[in-house]
CSV table of C-alpha atoms and ligand atoms in Angstrom, one decimal:
chain,number,residue,atom,x,y,z
A,237,MET,CA,-3.0,6.2,-15.3
A,238,ARG,CA,-0.6,6.2,-18.2
A,239,PHE,CA,0.9,9.0,-20.0
A,240,HIS,CA,2.0,8.6,-23.6
A,241,LEU,CA,5.5,7.3,-23.6
A,242,ALA,CA,6.9,10.0,-25.8
A,243,ALA,CA,5.5,12.6,-23.4
A,244,VAL,CA,7.0,10.8,-20.5
A,245,VAL,CA,10.4,10.5,-22.1
A,246,SER,CA,10.2,14.2,-23.0
A,247,ALA,CA,9.2,15.1,-19.4
A,248,LEU,CA,11.9,12.9,-17.9
A,249,SER,CA,14.6,14.3,-20.2
A,250,ALA,CA,13.5,17.8,-19.2
A,251,VAL,CA,13.9,16.7,-15.6
A,252,SER,CA,17.4,15.2,-16.1
A,253,LEU,CA,18.6,18.2,-18.1
A,254,ALA,CA,17.6,20.4,-15.2
A,255,ALA,CA,19.2,18.1,-12.7
A,256,PRO,CA,22.6,16.8,-13.9
A,257,VAL,CA,23.1,15.6,-10.3
A,258,ILE,CA,20.9,12.6,-11.2
A,259,GLU,CA,23.6,11.1,-13.4
A,260,ASP,CA,26.2,11.3,-10.6
A,261,VAL,CA,24.0,9.4,-8.2
A,262,LYS,CA,22.8,6.7,-10.7
A,263,ARG,CA,25.4,4.1,-9.7
A,264,SER,CA,24.0,1.5,-7.4
A,265,SER,CA,20.3,0.7,-7.0
A,266,PRO,CA,18.8,0.4,-3.5
A,267,PRO,CA,17.8,-3.1,-2.6
A,268,LEU,CA,14.6,-4.3,-4.1
A,269,PRO,CA,11.6,-4.4,-1.7
A,270,SER,CA,11.3,-8.1,-2.4
A,271,THR,CA,14.8,-8.6,-0.9
A,272,ASP,CA,14.7,-5.8,1.7
A,273,SER,CA,13.8,-6.9,5.3
A,274,PHE,CA,12.3,-3.4,5.9
A,275,TYR,CA,9.4,-4.5,3.8
A,276,SER,CA,8.8,-7.9,5.6
A,277,VAL,CA,5.6,-8.3,7.5
A,278,PRO,CA,6.5,-9.1,11.1
A,279,GLU,CA,5.3,-12.4,12.4
A,280,ASN,CA,3.5,-10.8,15.3
A,281,ILE,CA,1.8,-8.3,13.1
A,282,ALA,CA,-1.7,-9.0,14.6
A,283,SER,CA,-0.4,-7.6,17.9
A,284,TYR,CA,0.0,-4.1,16.4
A,285,ALA,CA,-3.0,-1.8,16.2
A,286,PRO,CA,-4.0,-0.5,12.7
A,287,GLY,CA,-1.7,2.4,11.9
A,288,ALA,CA,0.9,1.6,14.5
A,289,ILE,CA,4.5,2.3,13.5
A,290,ILE,CA,6.7,-0.8,13.3
A,291,ASN,CA,9.9,0.7,12.1
A,292,HIS,CA,11.4,3.7,10.4
A,293,ARG,CA,14.5,4.8,8.5
A,294,ALA,CA,15.9,7.3,6.0
A,295,PRO,CA,15.2,6.0,2.4
A,296,PRO,CA,18.2,4.1,1.2
A,297,GLY,CA,18.4,6.3,-1.9
A,298,ALA,CA,17.6,10.0,-2.4
A,299,ILE,CA,14.1,10.7,-3.6
A,300,ALA,CA,14.3,11.3,-7.4
A,301,ALA,CA,13.6,14.5,-9.3
A,302,PHE,CA,14.3,16.5,-6.3
A,303,GLY,CA,17.7,17.5,-7.7
A,304,LEU,CA,15.8,20.2,-9.5
A,305,ASP,CA,13.7,21.2,-6.5
A,306,PRO,CA,14.6,24.7,-5.5
A,307,LEU,CA,12.8,24.2,-2.2
A,308,ASN,CA,15.1,21.4,-1.1
A,309,LEU,CA,13.6,18.8,1.2
A,310,GLU,CA,14.2,19.2,4.8
A,311,ALA,CA,13.9,15.5,5.5
A,312,THR,CA,12.6,12.2,4.1
A,313,TYR,CA,11.6,9.1,5.9
A,314,GLN,CA,10.2,5.6,5.3
A,315,ILE,CA,7.9,4.2,8.0
A,316,SER,CA,6.6,0.7,8.0
A,317,TYR,CA,3.2,0.4,9.7
A,318,ARG,CA,0.5,-2.0,10.4
A,319,THR,CA,-2.5,-2.0,8.1
A,320,SER,CA,-5.2,-4.5,7.0
A,321,ASP,CA,-5.5,-6.5,3.8
A,322,ASN,CA,-8.4,-6.7,1.5
A,323,PHE,CA,-10.4,-8.8,4.0
A,324,GLY,CA,-9.4,-7.0,7.2
A,325,ASN,CA,-6.5,-9.3,8.2
A,326,ALA,CA,-3.4,-7.7,9.7
A,327,THR,CA,-0.5,-6.9,7.4
A,328,SER,CA,2.0,-4.1,7.0
A,329,THR,CA,3.2,-1.7,4.3
A,330,VAL,CA,5.5,1.3,3.9
A,331,LEU,CA,4.9,5.0,4.0
A,332,THR,CA,7.2,7.6,2.5
A,333,VAL,CA,7.2,11.0,4.3
A,334,LEU,CA,8.5,14.1,2.5
A,335,VAL,CA,9.1,17.2,4.5
A,336,PRO,CA,9.9,20.4,2.6
A,337,SER,CA,12.2,23.0,4.1
A,338,ASN,CA,9.4,25.5,4.7
A,339,ALA,CA,7.1,22.8,6.1
A,340,ASP,CA,3.9,23.7,7.8
A,341,THR,CA,3.7,20.5,10.0
A,342,SER,CA,0.0,21.2,10.6
A,343,LYS,CA,-0.8,20.4,7.0
A,344,VAL,CA,-0.4,16.9,5.5
A,345,LEU,CA,-1.2,15.7,2.0
A,346,SER,CA,-1.7,11.9,1.6
A,347,TYR,CA,-0.8,11.4,-2.0
A,348,GLN,CA,-1.8,8.0,-3.5
A,349,VAL,CA,0.4,7.1,-6.6
A,350,ALA,CA,-1.1,5.3,-9.6
A,351,GLU,CA,1.3,2.3,-9.4
A,352,ASP,CA,-1.0,0.0,-11.3
A,353,ALA,CA,1.4,-2.9,-11.1
A,354,ALA,CA,1.2,-6.3,-9.5
A,355,ASN,CA,4.8,-6.3,-8.2
A,356,ILE,CA,6.0,-5.1,-4.8
A,357,ASN,CA,9.2,-3.9,-6.6
A,358,CYS,CA,7.1,-1.1,-8.2
A,359,ALA,CA,6.0,0.3,-4.9
A,360,PRO,CA,6.3,4.1,-4.8
A,361,SER,CA,8.5,4.1,-1.7
A,362,TYR,CA,11.1,2.3,-3.9
A,363,ALA,CA,10.3,3.7,-7.3
A,364,MET,CA,10.7,7.3,-6.2
A,365,GLN,CA,14.3,6.8,-5.3
A,366,LEU,CA,16.9,8.1,-7.7
A,367,ALA,CA,18.6,5.0,-8.8
A,368,ALA,CA,15.7,2.6,-8.3
A,369,ASN,CA,15.4,-0.3,-10.8
A,370,PRO,CA,12.3,0.7,-12.8
A,371,GLY,CA,11.0,-2.9,-13.4
A,372,GLY,CA,11.6,-2.8,-17.2
A,373,LEU,CA,12.2,0.0,-19.6
A,374,LEU,CA,10.5,3.1,-18.2
A,375,GLY,CA,8.6,0.7,-15.9
A,376,THR,CA,7.7,3.3,-13.2
A,377,ALA,CA,7.7,6.3,-15.5
A,378,VAL,CA,4.2,7.3,-14.4
A,379,THR,CA,5.3,7.3,-10.8
A,380,GLN,CA,8.3,9.4,-11.8
A,381,ALA,CA,5.9,11.8,-13.6
A,382,GLU,CA,3.7,12.1,-10.6
A,383,ILE,CA,6.6,13.4,-8.6
A,384,LEU,CA,6.0,16.6,-10.4
A,385,LEU,CA,2.5,16.8,-8.9
A,386,ILE,CA,4.0,15.9,-5.5
A,387,GLU,CA,6.5,18.7,-5.9
A,388,ALA,CA,3.7,21.2,-6.5
A,389,ALA,CA,2.3,20.1,-3.1
A,390,LEU,CA,5.6,20.3,-1.4
A,391,TYR,CA,6.0,23.8,-2.8
A,392,GLN,CA,2.9,24.8,-0.8
A,393,GLY,CA,4.8,23.8,2.4
A,394,TRP,CA,2.7,20.7,3.0
A,395,VAL,CA,4.2,17.5,4.4
A,396,VAL,CA,3.5,14.9,1.8
A,397,VAL,CA,3.0,11.2,2.8
A,398,LEU,CA,2.8,8.4,0.2
A,399,PRO,CA,1.5,5.0,1.3
A,400,ASP,CA,2.5,1.9,-0.6
A,401,HIS,CA,-1.2,1.3,-0.8
A,402,GLU,CA,-1.0,-2.0,-2.7
A,403,GLY,CA,0.5,-3.5,0.3
A,404,PRO,CA,3.4,-6.0,0.7
A,405,THR,CA,2.5,-8.0,-2.4
A,406,GLY,CA,1.4,-5.5,-5.0
A,407,ALA,CA,-2.3,-6.3,-4.8
A,408,PHE,CA,-3.4,-3.9,-7.5
A,409,LEU,CA,-7.2,-3.6,-7.6
A,410,ALA,CA,-7.6,-5.2,-4.1
A,411,ASN,CA,-9.1,-1.8,-3.3
A,412,HIS,CA,-10.2,-2.4,0.3
A,413,MET,CA,-6.5,-3.0,0.9
A,414,SER,CA,-5.6,0.3,-0.7
A,415,GLY,CA,-8.2,2.2,1.3
A,416,HIS,CA,-7.0,0.6,4.6
A,417,ALA,CA,-3.4,1.3,3.7
A,418,THR,CA,-4.2,5.0,3.0
A,419,LEU,CA,-6.1,5.5,6.3
A,420,ASP,CA,-3.4,3.6,8.3
A,421,GLY,CA,-0.7,5.6,6.6
A,422,ILE,CA,-2.5,8.8,7.8
A,423,ARG,CA,-2.7,7.3,11.3
A,424,ALA,CA,1.0,6.5,11.2
A,425,ALA,CA,1.9,10.0,9.9
A,426,LEU,CA,-0.1,11.6,12.7
A,427,ALA,CA,1.6,9.3,15.2
A,428,SER,CA,5.1,10.1,13.9
A,429,THR,CA,5.6,13.5,15.6
A,430,SER,CA,8.8,12.4,17.3
A,431,ILE,CA,10.2,11.1,14.0
A,432,THR,CA,8.9,13.5,11.4
A,433,GLY,CA,7.6,16.6,13.3
A,434,ILE,CA,4.1,16.1,11.8
A,435,GLN,CA,1.7,17.5,14.4
A,436,SER,CA,-0.8,14.9,15.7
A,437,SER,CA,-3.6,17.4,15.2
A,438,ALA,CA,-2.6,18.2,11.6
A,439,ARG,CA,-5.2,18.7,8.9
A,440,VAL,CA,-5.0,16.0,6.2
A,441,ALA,CA,-6.2,16.0,2.6
A,442,MET,CA,-6.0,13.1,0.1
A,443,TRP,CA,-5.1,13.3,-3.6
A,444,GLY,CA,-4.8,10.7,-6.3
A,445,TYR,CA,-5.4,10.1,-10.0
A,446,SER,CA,-6.6,6.9,-11.7
A,447,GLY,CA,-5.1,4.0,-9.7
A,448,GLY,CA,-4.4,6.7,-7.0
A,449,SER,CA,-8.0,7.8,-7.1
A,450,LEU,CA,-9.1,4.3,-6.2
A,451,ALA,CA,-7.0,4.3,-3.0
A,452,SER,CA,-8.1,7.8,-2.0
A,453,ASN,CA,-11.8,7.3,-2.8
A,454,TRP,CA,-11.9,3.9,-1.0
A,455,ALA,CA,-10.2,5.5,2.0
A,456,ALA,CA,-13.0,8.0,2.3
A,457,VAL,CA,-15.6,5.2,1.8
A,458,LEU,CA,-14.1,3.0,4.5
A,459,LEU,CA,-13.4,5.8,6.9
A,460,PRO,CA,-16.5,5.7,9.0
A,461,ALA,CA,-16.2,2.0,9.8
A,462,TYR,CA,-12.4,1.6,9.7
A,463,ALA,CA,-10.9,4.8,11.1
A,464,PRO,CA,-13.8,6.9,12.6
A,465,GLU,CA,-11.3,8.9,14.7
A,466,LEU,CA,-9.8,10.4,11.5
A,467,ALA,CA,-13.2,12.0,10.6
A,468,ASP,CA,-12.2,15.3,12.1
A,469,ARG,CA,-8.7,15.2,10.7
A,470,ILE,CA,-9.4,14.5,7.0
A,471,VAL,CA,-10.6,17.7,5.4
A,472,GLY,CA,-11.1,16.6,1.8
A,473,ALA,CA,-10.1,14.4,-1.1
A,474,ALA,CA,-9.2,15.4,-4.7
A,475,ILE,CA,-9.8,12.5,-7.0
A,476,GLY,CA,-9.2,12.5,-10.8
A,477,GLY,CA,-9.5,10.0,-13.6
A,478,THR,CA,-11.9,8.0,-11.5
A,479,VAL,CA,-12.6,4.3,-12.2
A,480,PRO,CA,-15.8,3.4,-10.5
A,481,ASN,CA,-16.5,0.0,-12.2
A,482,ILE,CA,-13.8,-2.5,-12.9
A,483,ALA,CA,-15.8,-4.7,-15.3
A,484,ASN,CA,-16.6,-1.7,-17.4
A,485,VAL,CA,-12.9,-0.7,-17.5
A,486,ILE,CA,-12.1,-4.2,-18.8
A,487,ASP,CA,-14.6,-3.8,-21.6
A,488,THR,CA,-13.5,-0.3,-22.4
A,489,VAL,CA,-9.7,-0.9,-22.6
A,490,ASN,CA,-9.7,-4.4,-24.1
A,491,LYS,CA,-8.0,-4.5,-27.5
A,492,GLY,CA,-6.8,-0.9,-27.0
A,493,PRO,CA,-3.6,0.8,-25.9
A,494,PHE,CA,-4.5,0.3,-22.2
A,495,ALA,CA,-5.3,-3.4,-22.5
A,496,GLY,CA,-2.3,-4.2,-20.3
A,497,LEU,CA,-4.2,-2.7,-17.4
A,498,ILE,CA,-6.4,-5.8,-17.5
A,499,ALA,CA,-3.4,-8.1,-17.1
A,500,SER,CA,-1.9,-6.1,-14.2
A,501,GLY,CA,-5.3,-5.9,-12.6
A,502,ILE,CA,-5.9,-9.6,-12.8
A,503,MET,CA,-2.4,-10.4,-11.5
A,504,GLY,CA,-2.8,-7.8,-8.7
A,505,LEU,CA,-6.1,-9.5,-7.7
A,506,SER,CA,-4.3,-12.9,-7.8
A,507,HIS,CA,-2.2,-11.7,-4.8
A,508,ALA,CA,-5.4,-11.3,-2.8
A,509,TYR,CA,-7.6,-14.1,-4.3
A,510,PRO,CA,-6.1,-17.6,-4.7
A,511,VAL,CA,-9.0,-18.4,-7.0
A,512,VAL,CA,-7.8,-15.7,-9.4
A,513,ALA,CA,-4.2,-17.1,-9.4
A,514,ASP,CA,-5.7,-20.5,-10.1
A,515,VAL,CA,-7.9,-19.3,-12.9
A,516,VAL,CA,-5.0,-17.7,-14.6
A,517,LYS,CA,-3.0,-21.0,-14.5
A,518,THR,CA,-5.9,-23.2,-15.6
A,519,LYS,CA,-8.3,-21.2,-17.7
A,520,PHE,CA,-6.2,-18.6,-19.5
A,521,GLU,CA,-4.4,-19.0,-22.8
A,522,GLN,CA,-0.7,-18.1,-22.5
A,523,PRO,CA,-0.6,-18.1,-18.7
A,524,GLU,CA,3.1,-17.5,-18.8
A,525,LYS,CA,2.5,-14.1,-20.6
A,526,PHE,CA,0.5,-13.1,-17.5
A,527,GLN,CA,3.2,-14.3,-15.1
A,528,THR,CA,5.6,-11.8,-16.6
A,529,VAL,CA,3.5,-9.0,-15.1
A,530,LEU,CA,4.6,-10.2,-11.7
A,531,SER,CA,8.2,-9.2,-12.3
A,532,GLN,CA,7.8,-5.9,-14.1
A,533,CYS,CA,6.0,-2.5,-13.7
A,534,LEU,CA,3.2,-0.7,-15.4
A,535,VAL,CA,4.7,0.6,-18.7
A,536,PRO,CA,6.2,-2.8,-19.7
A,537,ASP,CA,2.8,-4.4,-18.8
A,538,ILE,CA,1.1,-1.9,-21.1
A,539,LEU,CA,3.6,-2.7,-23.9
A,540,GLU,CA,3.3,-6.4,-23.3
A,541,PHE,CA,-0.4,-6.4,-24.0
A,542,LEU,CA,-0.7,-3.4,-26.4
A,543,LEU,CA,-3.9,-3.6,-28.4
A,544,ALA,CA,-4.3,-7.2,-27.2
A,545,ASP,CA,-7.7,-9.0,-26.8
A,546,VAL,CA,-7.0,-9.8,-23.2
A,547,LYS,CA,-10.6,-10.7,-22.5
A,548,GLY,CA,-10.4,-13.2,-25.3
A,549,MET,CA,-7.3,-14.9,-23.8
A,550,VAL,CA,-9.4,-17.4,-21.8
A,551,THR,CA,-10.4,-20.9,-22.8
A,552,ASN,CA,-14.0,-20.2,-22.1
A,553,GLN,CA,-15.6,-16.8,-22.3
A,554,SER,CA,-18.2,-17.7,-19.7
A,555,LEU,CA,-15.4,-17.1,-17.1
A,556,TRP,CA,-16.2,-13.4,-17.2
A,557,THR,CA,-19.8,-14.0,-16.1
A,558,ARG,CA,-18.9,-16.7,-13.5
A,559,PRO,CA,-20.7,-15.5,-10.3
A,560,ASP,CA,-17.6,-15.7,-8.0
A,561,ILE,CA,-15.5,-13.7,-10.5
A,562,VAL,CA,-18.2,-11.1,-11.0
A,563,ALA,CA,-18.6,-10.9,-7.2
A,564,LEU,CA,-15.0,-10.2,-6.6
A,565,LEU,CA,-14.7,-7.6,-9.3
A,566,ASN,CA,-17.8,-5.9,-7.9
A,567,TYR,CA,-16.5,-6.1,-4.3
A,568,ASN,CA,-13.6,-4.0,-5.4
A,569,SER,CA,-15.7,-1.5,-7.5
A,570,LEU,CA,-16.7,1.8,-6.0
A,571,GLN,CA,-20.1,1.6,-7.7
A,572,TYR,CA,-21.2,-1.2,-5.4
A,573,ALA,CA,-19.8,0.3,-2.2
A,574,SER,CA,-21.3,2.9,0.1
A,575,ALA,CA,-21.0,6.7,-0.4
A,576,PRO,CA,-18.2,8.7,1.4
A,577,PRO,CA,-19.4,10.6,4.5
A,578,SER,CA,-20.4,14.2,3.9
A,579,THR,CA,-17.6,15.3,6.3
A,580,VAL,CA,-15.0,14.4,3.6
A,581,PRO,CA,-15.7,16.8,0.8
A,582,PHE,CA,-14.6,15.6,-2.7
A,583,TYR,CA,-13.2,17.4,-5.7
A,584,ILE,CA,-13.7,15.0,-8.6
A,585,TYR,CA,-12.2,15.7,-12.1
A,586,LYS,CA,-12.7,13.6,-15.1
A,587,SER,CA,-12.2,13.8,-18.8
A,588,VAL,CA,-15.4,13.6,-20.7
A,589,LEU,CA,-13.4,11.6,-23.3
A,590,ASP,CA,-11.7,9.3,-20.8
A,591,GLU,CA,-10.9,6.2,-22.7
A,592,VAL,CA,-10.1,4.0,-19.7
A,593,SER,CA,-13.2,4.4,-17.6
A,594,PRO,CA,-16.3,5.9,-19.3
A,595,VAL,CA,-17.4,9.3,-18.0
A,596,ALA,CA,-21.0,7.9,-17.6
A,597,ASP,CA,-19.7,5.7,-14.7
A,598,THR,CA,-18.4,8.7,-12.9
A,599,ASP,CA,-21.5,10.7,-13.6
A,600,ASN,CA,-23.5,7.9,-12.0
A,601,LEU,CA,-21.2,7.6,-9.1
A,602,VAL,CA,-21.4,11.3,-8.4
A,603,ASN,CA,-25.2,11.2,-8.6
A,604,ALA,CA,-25.4,8.2,-6.2
A,605,TYR,CA,-23.0,9.9,-3.8
A,606,CYS,CA,-24.9,13.2,-3.9
A,607,SER,CA,-28.2,11.4,-3.3
A,608,ALA,CA,-26.6,9.9,-0.2
A,609,GLY,CA,-25.7,13.4,1.1
A,610,ALA,CA,-22.0,13.7,0.0
A,611,THR,CA,-20.3,17.0,-0.6
A,612,ILE,CA,-18.8,17.1,-4.1
A,613,GLU,CA,-17.5,19.6,-6.6
A,614,TYR,CA,-17.4,17.7,-9.9
A,615,THR,CA,-15.4,19.0,-12.9
A,616,ARG,CA,-16.0,17.4,-16.3
A,617,ASP,CA,-13.2,18.4,-18.7
A,618,LEU,CA,-13.9,18.5,-22.4
A,619,VAL,CA,-10.4,18.9,-24.0
A,620,SER,CA,-8.4,16.1,-22.5
A,621,GLU,CA,-8.3,12.3,-22.1
A,622,HIS,CA,-7.3,10.0,-19.4
A,623,GLY,CA,-3.5,10.5,-19.5
A,624,SER,CA,-3.4,14.2,-20.2
A,625,LEU,CA,-6.0,15.2,-17.5
A,626,ALA,CA,-3.6,14.0,-14.8
A,627,ALA,CA,-1.5,17.0,-15.6
A,628,ILE,CA,-4.2,19.4,-17.1
A,629,GLY,CA,-6.5,18.8,-14.1
A,630,ALA,CA,-3.8,19.1,-11.4
A,631,PRO,CA,-3.6,22.9,-10.9
A,632,LYS,CA,-7.3,23.2,-10.2
A,633,ALA,CA,-7.2,20.2,-7.9
A,634,LEU,CA,-4.3,21.7,-6.1
A,635,VAL,CA,-6.2,25.0,-5.5
A,636,TRP,CA,-9.1,23.1,-4.1
A,637,LEU,CA,-6.8,21.1,-1.8
A,638,LYS,CA,-5.1,24.4,-0.7
A,639,ASP,CA,-8.5,25.8,0.4
A,640,ARG,CA,-9.3,22.7,2.4
A,641,LEU,CA,-5.8,22.6,4.1
A,642,ASP,CA,-6.1,26.3,4.8
A,643,GLY,CA,-9.2,25.5,6.8
A,644,GLN,CA,-11.8,26.9,4.4
A,645,PRO,CA,-14.9,24.7,4.4
A,646,ALA,CA,-16.0,23.3,1.1
A,647,ALA,CA,-19.4,24.5,-0.3
A,648,SER,CA,-21.9,22.1,1.0
A,649,GLY,CA,-23.9,19.9,-1.3
A,650,CYS,CA,-23.0,19.1,-4.9
A,651,SER,CA,-22.1,21.0,-8.0
A,652,THR,CA,-21.1,19.9,-11.5
A,653,ASN,CA,-19.2,22.0,-14.1
A,654,THR,CA,-18.4,21.0,-17.6
A,655,LEU,CA,-15.3,23.0,-18.6
A,656,VAL,CA,-13.6,23.4,-22.0
A,657,SER,CA,-10.4,22.9,-20.1
A,658,SER,CA,-9.5,22.9,-16.4
A,659,LEU,CA,-6.2,24.7,-17.4
A,660,LEU,CA,-8.0,27.8,-18.7
A,661,ASP,CA,-8.5,29.1,-15.2
A,662,ILE,CA,-5.7,31.6,-14.5
A,663,ALA,CA,-6.2,31.6,-10.8
A,664,THR,CA,-5.0,28.1,-10.7
A,665,ILE,CA,-1.7,28.9,-12.3
A,666,GLU,CA,-0.8,31.2,-9.5
A,667,VAL,CA,-0.4,28.3,-7.1
A,668,LEU,CA,2.3,26.7,-9.3
A,669,PRO,CA,5.9,27.8,-9.5
A,670,SER,CA,7.0,28.4,-13.1
A,671,PHE,CA,9.5,25.5,-13.2
A,672,LEU,CA,6.6,23.2,-12.5
A,673,ILE,CA,4.4,24.8,-15.1
A,674,GLU,CA,7.2,24.1,-17.6
A,675,ALA,CA,7.7,20.6,-16.4
A,676,LEU,CA,3.9,19.9,-16.6
A,677,SER,CA,3.9,21.4,-20.1
A,678,ALA,CA,6.7,19.0,-21.1
A,679,LEU,CA,4.6,16.2,-19.7
A,680,LEU,CA,1.8,17.2,-21.9
A,681,GLY,CA,3.9,16.8,-24.9
A,682,GLY,CA,5.2,20.3,-25.4
A,683,GLU,CA,6.2,20.6,-29.0
A,684,ILE,CA,5.3,17.0,-29.6
A,685,GLY,CA,1.7,18.0,-29.4
A,686,PRO,CA,-1.4,16.6,-27.6
A,687,THR,CA,-2.3,14.2,-30.5
A,688,PHE,CA,0.4,11.9,-29.3
A,689,PHE,CA,-1.3,11.1,-26.1
A,690,GLY,CA,-2.8,7.7,-25.3
B,279,LIG,C1,-8.4,-13.5,6.6
B,279,LIG,O1,-9.7,-13.2,6.6
B,279,LIG,C2,-10.6,-14.2,6.0
B,279,LIG,C3,-12.0,-13.6,5.9
B,279,LIG,O2,-12.3,-13.0,7.1
B,279,LIG,C4,-10.5,-15.5,6.8
B,279,LIG,O3,-11.3,-16.5,6.2
B,279,LIG,C5,-9.0,-15.9,6.8
B,279,LIG,O4,-8.9,-17.1,7.5
B,279,LIG,C6,-8.1,-14.8,7.2
B,279,LIG,N1,-6.7,-15.3,7.0
B,279,LIG,C7,-5.8,-15.2,7.9
B,279,LIG,C8,-4.4,-15.6,7.4
B,279,LIG,O5,-6.0,-14.7,9.0
B,280,LIG,C1,-18.0,-22.9,-21.1
B,280,LIG,O1,-18.4,-22.9,-19.7
B,280,LIG,C2,-19.8,-23.1,-19.6
B,280,LIG,C3,-20.2,-22.9,-18.1
B,280,LIG,O2,-19.3,-23.7,-17.3
B,280,LIG,C4,-20.3,-24.4,-20.2
B,280,LIG,O3,-21.7,-24.5,-20.0
B,280,LIG,C5,-19.9,-24.5,-21.6
B,280,LIG,O4,-20.2,-25.7,-22.2
B,280,LIG,C6,-18.5,-24.2,-21.8
B,280,LIG,N1,-18.1,-24.0,-23.2
B,280,LIG,C7,-17.2,-24.7,-23.8
B,280,LIG,C8,-16.9,-24.5,-25.3
B,280,LIG,O5,-16.5,-25.5,-23.2
């Protein structure tokens, strides 16, 4: 996911105006994950069961944007826990736990951030801290903006947990890893009662947009085989800005404003696949340009490759049809994986004009899932595009999540609605406090206007 920079700047300035405290705290950055032993994978990691808690602490820095949160967080934690990498081998990652002051500890939202970077130092557990180094100018601005959605969830009284779902190396697009890390983060959360107060029998819902939709959707897909005991804990998943087919995203964004996603995706995959790291070094033109992605976060990646023909930056175009490359892209594409179980109902929202991943791919995915017996409410939104629907679609997603976490069963089977705008649904506004509506409007450009997006 990416919001237009001007909108992000406008949203962030609205945030800092409302929260002068931020300036006071902005003195020293917490240690980078790459230098912080809390993030190291223990040598005996294989002796831990998936989801087992390895260590915990208070975050070194305060969680950002909460200076303006009238709810005030009761407590925040970081938990390192055992998970499994893209191939099922033992590894570890970090979960952030946010407990609002009016917490209902029987309701947990697992929120997957759209980190979309190939660098451990862009992990949400780090990026959400007030004085975090953003990995380049506005590097983690999207994560910062997503804090507004997280606040909307905290306002409901839910405990929000956020896994660093790209794992200990920043393996963006190694999507089995993201699914495992999401499920194991939920296991760790449910096992953290003595630390966080979360009830072990809590209901859990998942939410994510774009890169965060990948982690959430994969978690549901992998659940029956990887974490069957969570089947009666997870009550639903709200998934927006879906990206079912990586190869089609590459074709869609190449030469456009989002072309940098190809570079961060390739470098993310290089962490999981040595063959990809090798291909970049030996078969790409300007390999050093791609290496810069390893030390910065999403927004600088986008700027680095703005409008670039990234697909063309290879010495031989046949690379893109090489069977092993095609196979690894497909292995990490939802289109080629099984459907989620019917016990995990989905709310899917997608802009009909999405310029990152064509809506047809999501239409096809929904059809395939529904044929396999999934439970899905699918909203196709006409007046939006990829970046803006993250905010426009959020209130309706939140209402759907609230019903699930309140214990209301989802309507069985599948339904599809094409709406002029997901925002023109007054009932959804009632779940949001006015300060958040204002912040979301700022994110949507406010007086700058929607034409500036993407
Ligand atoms: C990880 O898993 C793969 C595939 O199952 C295996 O070939 C490899 O040896 C494993 N690596 C480690 C470090 O265990
Ligand atoms: C590109 O690679 C293909 C497949 O390896 C090969 O057949 C072709 O000759 C190569 N083209 C060039 C210009 O090197």
